[in-house]
Amino acid sequence: MFSSVLLPMLALASMAAAKQCINTTVPVTISARTGIFNIAVPQTNLDAITFAQNLTQQGRNFTNEALTGYATTSGTYDISTEFCMPDSSNSTMPTVQVLTHGIGFDKTYWDLSYDNFNYSYVDAATEAGYCTLNYDRLGLGNSSHIADSQGTLDELQAFLEIQALAALTMMLRNGTLPGTDGTSFSKVVHVGHSFGSAQTYALVDMYPTISDGIVLTGFSMNSSFTGFFVAGSNFMQANNNQPLRFGNISGTTIETVLSMVSLTDLTAGFDFGSIVPGQNLPNGYLVSSNEEANQYLFLLPGFFDPNILTVAELTKQPVTTGELLTLGSAPMMNNFAGPVLVLTGSNDVPYCGGNCLATGNPSLASIPAAVAMSFPNVGASNFTAYIQPNTAHGINLHYNATGAYDVIQSFLASKGLASS
C-alpha cells in the first residue's frame, strides 16, 4: 500500500480528478561514453540546413564520417519530473510506468492539458491503476540545459540521456526518488515515444533486468526514413525561431525596445515583468521551422484537431546536433528478454515512410513487426506489434489517441504487469 505520508502530499500537489501528481526536480550524477565529432556546430539557420543536408545524403553515413573518437562525459544534472498515482488505490504492489518523450516534445506529451486532459496518457494509465513518472529529457524543458554551443555537439548525446533514464529507474526501484516518500517499486515498465523509444530500447539492452516490460511507440528498426524527419523539420536555430522562449529576451528588453520606438502607449498597464525569461539556449539547439513542418512530422491530415497543431507549435522543443548524430547508435540485437509492445501509427513518417503496411514482403505484416527480430530472447507470445489506424508519428495528438492508450494498458495487464 502507498505510504500514508505520500498520499496527502500528492493530494495537495494536483487538482486533476483521476490522478494525484507531484512535480519534482531530481539531481542525477551520471557518466557516459560520448562521441567526438570533427565538425563545427551550426551557428546560423543556413548552417543548420547544411548540417541536415549532410546528415540525410543518400549512401553517406555522416555520423561515422564525422566521428574521430570517444570521450567520457560526467556530471550532475537536474531532471524535471512529474510523478503521478491513481486518485485512490488499495494496491500493495503498484507498477510504475516510466515515460520518455521524443524529439519535438517535453514531458507534457504524456500529460497534455489540451481539451481538459482528454489526450492525457497519464490519465489513462492512472485510471488503469498504474503510477507514472514522466520527465523532461536531459537538456530540454525544465531539466538542465547545455550552456555552451560546443556542448550541444559533444555533451548532449543519446547515451548520456540513457544514463539519466537509468538513474531515475533505479531510484524508483530502491525508493530514493524525491517526491515518492521512499516508495519502492518492484514492477517497473518503460514506455517511450520516438527518440524516447530508441533510448528505452538501448536502456534494456545495456541493463536487461532494469525493466519488467517495454512499450516502444512511434518506433521501428528501419532507419531508411529518418532522413524524411530531418529534412521535413527544416531546422532553424531554436533561439532564432522562438526568441521569447529559447533566446535571451526578457520582458524588460521588450519594454525598452518599445519605448525606443514610442510604442509604449499601446501596452500601457501591461506588466512586462510577468514575461518568463527565455531559456537562452546556445546555437546548436535546433527546432522545426513552423506549424507546417510540425504537421508533416507528426500528424495525419483529417485525423487531428487543428487547434492541437497550434498547441504543438507553441510548445515544441528543440533537439541538439549531438542527439541527431547519435540517433541510430543502438545495436540491432537486444539482450532484453521481457515483454515488448511496439505501437506505431499507420502513417508514421520517420519510422515507416508514411505507410507502415508497405513492407514489400508478403510475410511481414508491418514495418514495426520486424522489430521482433531484434529481440532474440523474447518469445513470440511476449512480443506484439500493433499498428494504430489513422495516425501518424505523434500518436498522442490524434483524435483516436485513447484507443492506443487502451492497447498499451491491456498489453501490460496481459503480461502480469498491472498494479496488484
Short mmCIF file of C-alpha atoms in Angstrom, two decimals:
data_model
loop_
_atom_site.label_atom_id
_atom_site.label_comp_id
_atom_site.label_asym_id
_atom_site.label_seq_id
_atom_site.Cartn_x
_atom_site.Cartn_y
_atom_site.Cartn_z
CA MET A 1 0.00 0.00 0.00
CA PHE A 2 1.21 3.52 -0.71
CA SER A 3 2.84 5.45 2.08
CA SER A 4 0.42 7.27 4.40
CA VAL A 5 2.65 10.33 4.06
CA LEU A 6 2.78 10.19 0.27
CA LEU A 7 -0.98 10.18 -0.25
CA PRO A 8 -1.80 13.56 1.36
CA MET A 9 1.31 15.12 -0.18
CA LEU A 10 0.13 14.12 -3.64
CA ALA A 11 -3.40 15.27 -2.88
CA LEU A 12 -2.08 18.78 -2.33
CA ALA A 13 0.08 18.68 -5.45
CA SER A 14 -2.53 18.28 -8.17
CA MET A 15 -6.12 19.17 -8.86
CA ALA A 16 -6.60 16.57 -11.62
CA ALA A 17 -9.65 14.43 -10.90
CA ALA A 18 -8.34 10.99 -11.87
CA LYS A 19 -4.80 11.32 -10.59
CA GLN A 20 -2.63 12.95 -7.98
CA CYS A 21 0.70 14.34 -9.16
CA ILE A 22 3.77 15.99 -7.78
CA ASN A 23 6.43 17.82 -9.77
CA THR A 24 9.99 17.44 -8.54
CA THR A 25 13.46 18.35 -9.74
CA VAL A 26 15.70 15.31 -9.37
CA PRO A 27 19.51 15.64 -9.46
CA VAL A 28 21.32 12.75 -11.17
CA THR A 29 25.05 12.15 -11.25
CA ILE A 30 25.85 10.23 -14.42
CA SER A 31 28.63 9.27 -16.76
CA ALA A 32 28.59 8.01 -20.34
CA ARG A 33 30.79 7.44 -23.35
CA THR A 34 30.15 10.20 -25.87
CA GLY A 35 31.35 10.65 -29.41
CA ILE A 36 33.90 13.21 -30.54
CA PHE A 37 32.79 14.70 -33.86
CA ASN A 38 35.10 16.69 -36.08
CA ILE A 39 32.53 19.17 -37.36
CA ALA A 40 31.59 22.72 -36.49
CA VAL A 41 28.43 23.37 -34.53
CA PRO A 42 25.87 25.11 -36.78
CA GLN A 43 25.79 28.82 -35.91
CA THR A 44 23.14 30.10 -38.35
CA ASN A 45 19.93 28.83 -39.86
CA LEU A 46 21.75 28.13 -43.12
CA ASP A 47 24.36 26.16 -41.18
CA ALA A 48 21.52 24.10 -39.71
CA ILE A 49 20.25 23.31 -43.22
CA THR A 50 23.75 22.37 -44.35
CA PHE A 51 24.03 20.04 -41.35
CA ALA A 52 20.71 18.44 -42.30
CA GLN A 53 21.84 18.03 -45.91
CA ASN A 54 24.99 16.23 -44.77
CA LEU A 55 23.02 14.04 -42.37
CA THR A 56 20.44 12.98 -44.96
CA GLN A 57 22.58 12.39 -48.03
CA GLN A 58 21.80 9.01 -49.57
CA GLY A 59 24.63 6.49 -49.33
CA ARG A 60 26.54 8.56 -46.77
CA ASN A 61 26.98 7.80 -43.06
CA PHE A 62 27.72 11.30 -41.84
CA THR A 63 27.92 10.23 -38.20
CA ASN A 64 30.72 7.75 -38.89
CA GLU A 65 32.40 10.22 -41.20
CA ALA A 66 32.48 12.92 -38.53
CA LEU A 67 33.34 10.59 -35.62
CA THR A 68 37.01 10.77 -34.61
CA GLY A 69 36.94 9.07 -31.21
CA TYR A 70 35.24 8.87 -27.85
CA ALA A 71 35.34 10.66 -24.53
CA THR A 72 33.75 10.14 -21.13
CA THR A 73 31.23 12.79 -20.16
CA SER A 74 30.30 13.05 -16.48
CA GLY A 75 28.28 15.47 -14.45
CA THR A 76 25.39 16.16 -12.13
CA TYR A 77 22.24 17.33 -13.89
CA ASP A 78 18.75 18.31 -12.78
CA ILE A 79 15.88 16.32 -14.30
CA SER A 80 12.37 17.77 -14.14
CA THR A 81 9.86 15.04 -13.28
CA GLU A 82 6.15 14.56 -12.77
CA PHE A 83 5.19 11.56 -10.62
CA CYS A 84 1.51 10.61 -10.67
CA MET A 85 -0.58 7.97 -9.00
CA PRO A 86 -4.27 6.99 -9.07
CA ASP A 87 -6.64 9.20 -7.12
CA SER A 88 -7.37 6.24 -4.88
CA SER A 89 -5.70 2.86 -4.74
CA ASN A 90 -5.53 -0.17 -2.49
CA SER A 91 -2.57 -1.61 -4.36
CA THR A 92 0.12 -3.27 -2.30
CA MET A 93 2.38 -3.84 -5.33
CA PRO A 94 1.97 -0.81 -7.60
CA THR A 95 3.52 -0.79 -11.04
CA VAL A 96 5.15 2.40 -12.26
CA GLN A 97 5.42 3.35 -15.92
CA VAL A 98 8.47 5.45 -16.82
CA LEU A 99 7.55 7.66 -19.79
CA THR A 100 10.23 9.04 -22.11
CA HIS A 101 9.22 11.61 -24.73
CA GLY A 102 10.72 12.02 -28.19
CA ILE A 103 12.11 14.86 -30.27
CA GLY A 104 9.92 17.94 -30.54
CA PHE A 105 8.22 17.45 -27.18
CA ASP A 106 8.77 17.59 -23.44
CA LYS A 107 7.17 15.60 -20.63
CA THR A 108 3.77 17.20 -21.30
CA TYR A 109 3.50 14.94 -24.37
CA TRP A 110 2.32 12.30 -21.91
CA ASP A 111 0.01 14.56 -19.91
CA LEU A 112 -1.47 17.03 -22.40
CA SER A 113 -3.74 19.52 -20.69
CA TYR A 114 -5.39 20.38 -24.02
CA ASP A 115 -9.17 19.82 -24.13
CA ASN A 116 -9.38 19.22 -20.38
CA PHE A 117 -6.74 16.44 -20.43
CA ASN A 118 -8.74 14.31 -22.88
CA TYR A 119 -5.45 13.47 -24.64
CA SER A 120 -3.57 12.63 -21.45
CA TYR A 121 -1.77 9.28 -21.48
CA VAL A 122 -1.07 9.74 -17.76
CA ASP A 123 -4.82 9.92 -17.10
CA ALA A 124 -5.36 6.65 -18.96
CA ALA A 125 -2.53 4.91 -17.12
CA THR A 126 -3.52 6.08 -13.66
CA GLU A 127 -7.16 5.21 -14.32
CA ALA A 128 -5.90 1.69 -15.07
CA GLY A 129 -4.19 1.63 -11.67
CA TYR A 130 -0.61 2.46 -12.65
CA CYS A 131 1.72 5.09 -11.27
CA THR A 132 3.64 7.11 -13.83
CA LEU A 133 6.88 9.05 -13.99
CA ASN A 134 7.22 11.34 -16.96
CA TYR A 135 10.19 13.65 -17.22
CA ASP A 136 11.88 16.23 -19.40
CA ARG A 137 14.83 14.55 -21.07
CA LEU A 138 18.20 15.97 -20.16
CA GLY A 139 18.84 19.25 -21.95
CA LEU A 140 15.18 20.09 -22.54
CA GLY A 141 12.15 21.66 -20.88
CA ASN A 142 12.74 22.32 -17.20
CA SER A 143 15.67 19.90 -16.96
CA SER A 144 19.26 21.14 -17.09
CA HIS A 145 20.21 22.79 -20.37
CA ILE A 146 23.55 22.75 -22.10
CA ALA A 147 25.09 26.18 -21.59
CA ASP A 148 27.55 26.39 -24.45
CA SER A 149 27.30 25.78 -28.17
CA GLN A 150 30.04 23.13 -28.29
CA GLY A 151 28.20 21.13 -25.64
CA THR A 152 25.23 20.69 -27.96
CA LEU A 153 27.56 18.56 -30.07
CA ASP A 154 29.95 16.96 -27.58
CA GLU A 155 27.87 16.59 -24.42
CA LEU A 156 24.15 16.20 -25.06
CA GLN A 157 24.08 12.86 -26.84
CA ALA A 158 21.85 9.79 -26.65
CA PHE A 159 23.88 7.67 -24.24
CA LEU A 160 24.22 10.43 -21.65
CA GLU A 161 20.43 10.75 -21.67
CA ILE A 162 20.08 6.97 -21.34
CA GLN A 163 22.16 7.10 -18.18
CA ALA A 164 19.79 9.72 -16.78
CA LEU A 165 16.88 7.36 -17.53
CA ALA A 166 18.74 4.51 -15.82
CA ALA A 167 19.38 6.66 -12.75
CA LEU A 168 15.69 7.62 -12.44
CA THR A 169 14.68 3.98 -12.83
CA MET A 170 16.99 2.77 -10.08
CA MET A 171 15.70 5.49 -7.77
CA LEU A 172 12.17 4.17 -8.32
CA ARG A 173 13.28 0.63 -7.61
CA ASN A 174 15.22 1.42 -4.44
CA GLY A 175 12.80 4.01 -3.06
CA THR A 176 15.07 7.06 -3.31
CA LEU A 177 13.27 9.10 -5.97
CA PRO A 178 12.43 12.50 -4.45
CA GLY A 179 8.70 13.07 -4.16
CA THR A 180 7.71 9.42 -3.65
CA ASP A 181 8.40 9.31 0.10
CA GLY A 182 10.54 6.20 -0.02
CA THR A 183 8.12 4.08 -2.06
CA SER A 184 9.99 1.20 -3.73
CA PHE A 185 8.60 -0.25 -6.92
CA SER A 186 9.20 -3.91 -7.64
CA LYS A 187 7.48 -3.65 -11.02
CA VAL A 188 8.77 -1.00 -13.43
CA VAL A 189 7.86 -0.75 -17.11
CA HIS A 190 9.18 1.70 -19.64
CA VAL A 191 7.13 3.46 -22.31
CA GLY A 192 8.86 5.57 -24.93
CA HIS A 193 7.94 7.63 -27.94
CA SER A 194 10.21 8.01 -30.98
CA PHE A 195 13.68 9.02 -29.72
CA GLY A 196 12.35 8.12 -26.27
CA SER A 197 11.61 4.63 -27.60
CA ALA A 198 15.13 4.42 -29.03
CA GLN A 199 16.50 5.33 -25.61
CA THR A 200 14.24 2.78 -23.93
CA TYR A 201 15.44 0.15 -26.42
CA ALA A 202 19.07 0.97 -25.67
CA LEU A 203 18.44 1.06 -21.91
CA VAL A 204 17.18 -2.52 -21.72
CA ASP A 205 19.96 -3.73 -23.98
CA MET A 206 22.55 -2.23 -21.63
CA TYR A 207 20.68 -3.28 -18.46
CA PRO A 208 18.43 -6.24 -19.38
CA THR A 209 16.87 -6.60 -15.92
CA ILE A 210 16.21 -2.91 -15.27
CA SER A 211 12.70 -3.12 -16.75
CA ASP A 212 9.89 -5.65 -16.42
CA GLY A 213 8.42 -4.75 -19.80
CA ILE A 214 8.77 -2.13 -22.51
CA VAL A 215 6.44 -0.29 -24.86
CA LEU A 216 8.02 1.34 -27.89
CA THR A 217 5.63 3.80 -29.54
CA GLY A 218 6.33 5.65 -32.79
CA PHE A 219 9.13 3.19 -33.50
CA SER A 220 10.65 0.61 -35.82
CA MET A 221 14.16 -0.64 -36.51
CA ASN A 222 14.03 0.60 -40.10
CA SER A 223 16.28 3.65 -40.39
CA SER A 224 15.56 4.21 -44.09
CA PHE A 225 13.14 7.03 -43.40
CA THR A 226 14.80 9.06 -40.63
CA GLY A 227 16.07 11.43 -43.31
CA PHE A 228 12.44 12.33 -44.04
CA PHE A 229 12.17 13.60 -40.47
CA VAL A 230 15.41 15.58 -40.57
CA ALA A 231 14.64 17.14 -43.95
CA GLY A 232 10.98 17.76 -43.11
CA SER A 233 11.93 19.62 -39.95
CA ASN A 234 13.57 22.40 -41.98
CA PHE A 235 15.67 23.03 -38.89
CA MET A 236 16.37 26.50 -37.57
CA GLN A 237 18.32 27.72 -34.57
CA ALA A 238 15.84 27.50 -31.68
CA ASN A 239 16.91 30.85 -30.24
CA ASN A 240 16.14 32.45 -33.60
CA ASN A 241 12.89 30.61 -34.31
CA GLN A 242 11.21 31.37 -30.98
CA PRO A 243 13.41 34.00 -29.30
CA LEU A 244 10.97 34.66 -26.46
CA ARG A 245 11.13 31.01 -25.40
CA PHE A 246 14.61 29.92 -26.41
CA GLY A 247 16.56 33.18 -26.68
CA ASN A 248 17.69 35.64 -24.01
CA ILE A 249 14.93 38.20 -24.47
CA SER A 250 13.29 39.37 -21.25
CA GLY A 251 10.22 41.47 -20.56
CA THR A 252 12.48 44.38 -19.66
CA THR A 253 14.21 44.12 -23.04
CA ILE A 254 10.87 44.21 -24.87
CA GLU A 255 9.72 47.21 -22.84
CA THR A 256 12.97 49.04 -23.60
CA VAL A 257 12.69 48.40 -27.35
CA LEU A 258 9.08 49.57 -27.43
CA SER A 259 9.97 52.75 -25.60
CA MET A 260 12.72 53.46 -28.14
CA VAL A 261 10.17 53.46 -30.96
CA SER A 262 7.47 55.25 -28.94
CA LEU A 263 5.04 52.32 -28.78
CA THR A 264 4.65 52.09 -25.00
CA ASP A 265 1.22 53.76 -25.17
CA LEU A 266 -0.10 50.66 -26.92
CA THR A 267 0.96 48.47 -23.98
CA ALA A 268 0.01 50.78 -21.12
CA GLY A 269 -0.73 48.79 -17.98
CA PHE A 270 0.94 45.60 -19.21
CA ASP A 271 3.31 44.03 -16.70
CA PHE A 272 6.43 43.24 -18.70
CA GLY A 273 7.93 41.69 -15.59
CA SER A 274 5.39 38.89 -15.92
CA ILE A 275 7.05 37.62 -19.11
CA VAL A 276 9.02 34.48 -18.31
CA PRO A 277 12.65 34.99 -19.38
CA GLY A 278 13.83 32.93 -22.33
CA GLN A 279 15.98 29.86 -21.83
CA ASN A 280 18.98 31.50 -23.52
CA LEU A 281 19.82 28.33 -25.44
CA PRO A 282 23.08 28.42 -27.39
CA ASN A 283 23.41 27.80 -31.10
CA GLY A 284 23.30 24.09 -31.83
CA TYR A 285 19.84 23.67 -30.31
CA LEU A 286 17.72 23.22 -33.44
CA VAL A 287 13.96 23.26 -33.83
CA SER A 288 11.46 22.54 -36.60
CA SER A 289 10.74 25.68 -38.55
CA ASN A 290 6.97 26.13 -38.33
CA GLU A 291 3.48 24.68 -37.96
CA GLU A 292 3.56 23.23 -41.45
CA ALA A 293 6.72 21.28 -40.66
CA ASN A 294 5.15 20.01 -37.44
CA GLN A 295 2.15 18.67 -39.33
CA TYR A 296 4.39 16.82 -41.77
CA LEU A 297 6.46 15.32 -38.96
CA PHE A 298 3.75 14.31 -36.53
CA LEU A 299 0.15 14.49 -37.76
CA LEU A 300 -2.14 12.82 -40.29
CA PRO A 301 -4.46 15.33 -42.03
CA GLY A 302 -8.11 14.84 -41.21
CA PHE A 303 -7.43 12.90 -38.04
CA PHE A 304 -6.44 15.59 -35.56
CA ASP A 305 -7.94 18.72 -34.08
CA PRO A 306 -6.37 21.69 -35.93
CA ASN A 307 -6.04 23.54 -32.65
CA ILE A 308 -3.77 20.84 -31.24
CA LEU A 309 -1.31 21.59 -34.04
CA THR A 310 -1.24 25.19 -32.83
CA VAL A 311 -0.51 23.95 -29.30
CA ALA A 312 2.24 21.67 -30.59
CA GLU A 313 3.88 24.56 -32.42
CA LEU A 314 3.70 26.88 -29.42
CA THR A 315 5.16 24.25 -27.08
CA LYS A 316 7.61 22.49 -29.40
CA GLN A 317 11.03 21.57 -28.06
CA PRO A 318 14.44 21.56 -29.76
CA VAL A 319 16.99 18.86 -30.49
CA THR A 320 20.77 19.15 -30.44
CA THR A 321 23.29 18.29 -33.11
CA GLY A 322 24.78 15.69 -30.76
CA GLU A 323 21.42 13.99 -30.38
CA LEU A 324 20.84 13.89 -34.12
CA LEU A 325 24.26 12.37 -34.71
CA THR A 326 23.64 9.62 -32.14
CA LEU A 327 20.02 8.80 -33.05
CA GLY A 328 20.93 5.47 -34.62
CA SER A 329 23.54 4.29 -32.14
CA ALA A 330 21.54 1.42 -30.61
CA PRO A 331 22.54 -2.15 -31.58
CA MET A 332 20.44 -4.23 -33.95
CA MET A 333 20.25 -7.13 -31.47
CA ASN A 334 18.90 -6.55 -27.98
CA ASN A 335 19.63 -8.51 -24.78
CA PHE A 336 16.23 -7.87 -23.21
CA ALA A 337 14.02 -10.90 -22.53
CA GLY A 338 10.81 -9.37 -21.16
CA PRO A 339 7.51 -8.43 -22.81
CA VAL A 340 7.77 -5.99 -25.73
CA LEU A 341 4.97 -4.00 -27.38
CA VAL A 342 5.71 -1.88 -30.44
CA LEU A 343 2.86 0.52 -31.22
CA THR A 344 3.25 2.78 -34.24
CA GLY A 345 0.84 4.95 -36.21
CA SER A 346 -0.23 3.60 -39.58
CA ASN A 347 1.16 6.68 -41.34
CA ASP A 348 4.29 7.28 -39.30
CA VAL A 349 6.85 9.21 -41.37
CA PRO A 350 10.26 8.76 -39.67
CA TYR A 351 9.90 5.03 -38.98
CA CYS A 352 7.65 3.88 -41.83
CA GLY A 353 7.99 6.49 -44.56
CA GLY A 354 4.30 7.32 -44.18
CA ASN A 355 2.92 3.77 -44.62
CA CYS A 356 3.70 1.12 -42.02
CA LEU A 357 1.91 -1.61 -44.00
CA ALA A 358 4.01 -1.18 -47.15
CA THR A 359 6.63 -3.79 -46.28
CA GLY A 360 7.37 -5.15 -49.73
CA ASN A 361 7.33 -8.57 -48.09
CA PRO A 362 4.07 -10.58 -48.03
CA SER A 363 5.24 -12.49 -44.96
CA LEU A 364 5.85 -9.32 -42.93
CA ALA A 365 2.64 -7.76 -41.64
CA SER A 366 4.12 -4.32 -40.99
CA ILE A 367 7.43 -2.49 -40.79
CA PRO A 368 7.29 -2.34 -36.96
CA ALA A 369 6.62 -6.11 -36.84
CA ALA A 370 10.23 -6.62 -37.95
CA VAL A 371 11.37 -5.33 -34.53
CA ALA A 372 10.73 -8.87 -33.26
CA MET A 373 13.93 -9.99 -34.98
CA SER A 374 15.91 -7.60 -32.78
CA PHE A 375 14.77 -9.40 -29.61
CA PRO A 376 16.08 -12.98 -29.92
CA ASN A 377 15.44 -13.60 -26.21
CA VAL A 378 11.77 -12.59 -26.40
CA GLY A 379 9.36 -15.38 -27.30
CA ALA A 380 6.60 -14.86 -29.82
CA SER A 381 3.98 -14.81 -27.07
CA ASN A 382 5.74 -11.88 -25.39
CA PHE A 383 6.08 -9.70 -28.49
CA THR A 384 3.31 -7.68 -30.12
CA ALA A 385 3.44 -5.15 -32.94
CA TYR A 386 0.30 -3.05 -33.19
CA ILE A 387 -0.48 -0.52 -35.92
CA GLN A 388 -2.65 2.34 -34.67
CA PRO A 389 -5.02 3.26 -37.53
CA ASN A 390 -5.43 6.77 -38.94
CA THR A 391 -2.43 8.01 -37.01
CA ALA A 392 0.96 9.48 -37.84
CA HIS A 393 4.11 9.82 -35.71
CA GLY A 394 2.67 11.99 -32.91
CA ILE A 395 0.29 9.31 -31.63
CA ASN A 396 -0.87 11.23 -28.57
CA LEU A 397 -2.04 14.21 -30.65
CA HIS A 398 -4.61 12.37 -32.76
CA TYR A 399 -8.35 12.03 -32.23
CA ASN A 400 -8.05 8.31 -31.50
CA ALA A 401 -5.12 8.56 -29.07
CA THR A 402 -7.06 6.98 -26.22
CA GLY A 403 -7.54 3.85 -28.32
CA ALA A 404 -3.75 3.46 -28.41
CA TYR A 405 -3.62 4.03 -24.66
CA ASP A 406 -6.09 1.20 -24.11
CA VAL A 407 -3.97 -1.14 -26.22
CA ILE A 408 -0.94 -0.38 -24.05
CA GLN A 409 -2.71 -0.88 -20.71
CA SER A 410 -4.29 -4.13 -21.94
CA PHE A 411 -0.93 -5.45 -23.15
CA LEU A 412 0.78 -4.72 -19.84
CA ALA A 413 -2.05 -6.30 -17.87
CA SER A 414 -1.95 -9.42 -20.05
CA LYS A 415 1.72 -9.86 -19.15
CA GLY A 416 1.09 -9.66 -15.40
CA LEU A 417 2.46 -6.14 -15.13
CA ALA A 418 -0.61 -4.36 -13.78
CA SER A 419 -0.60 -3.00 -10.25
CA SER A 420 -1.76 -5.57 -7.72
#
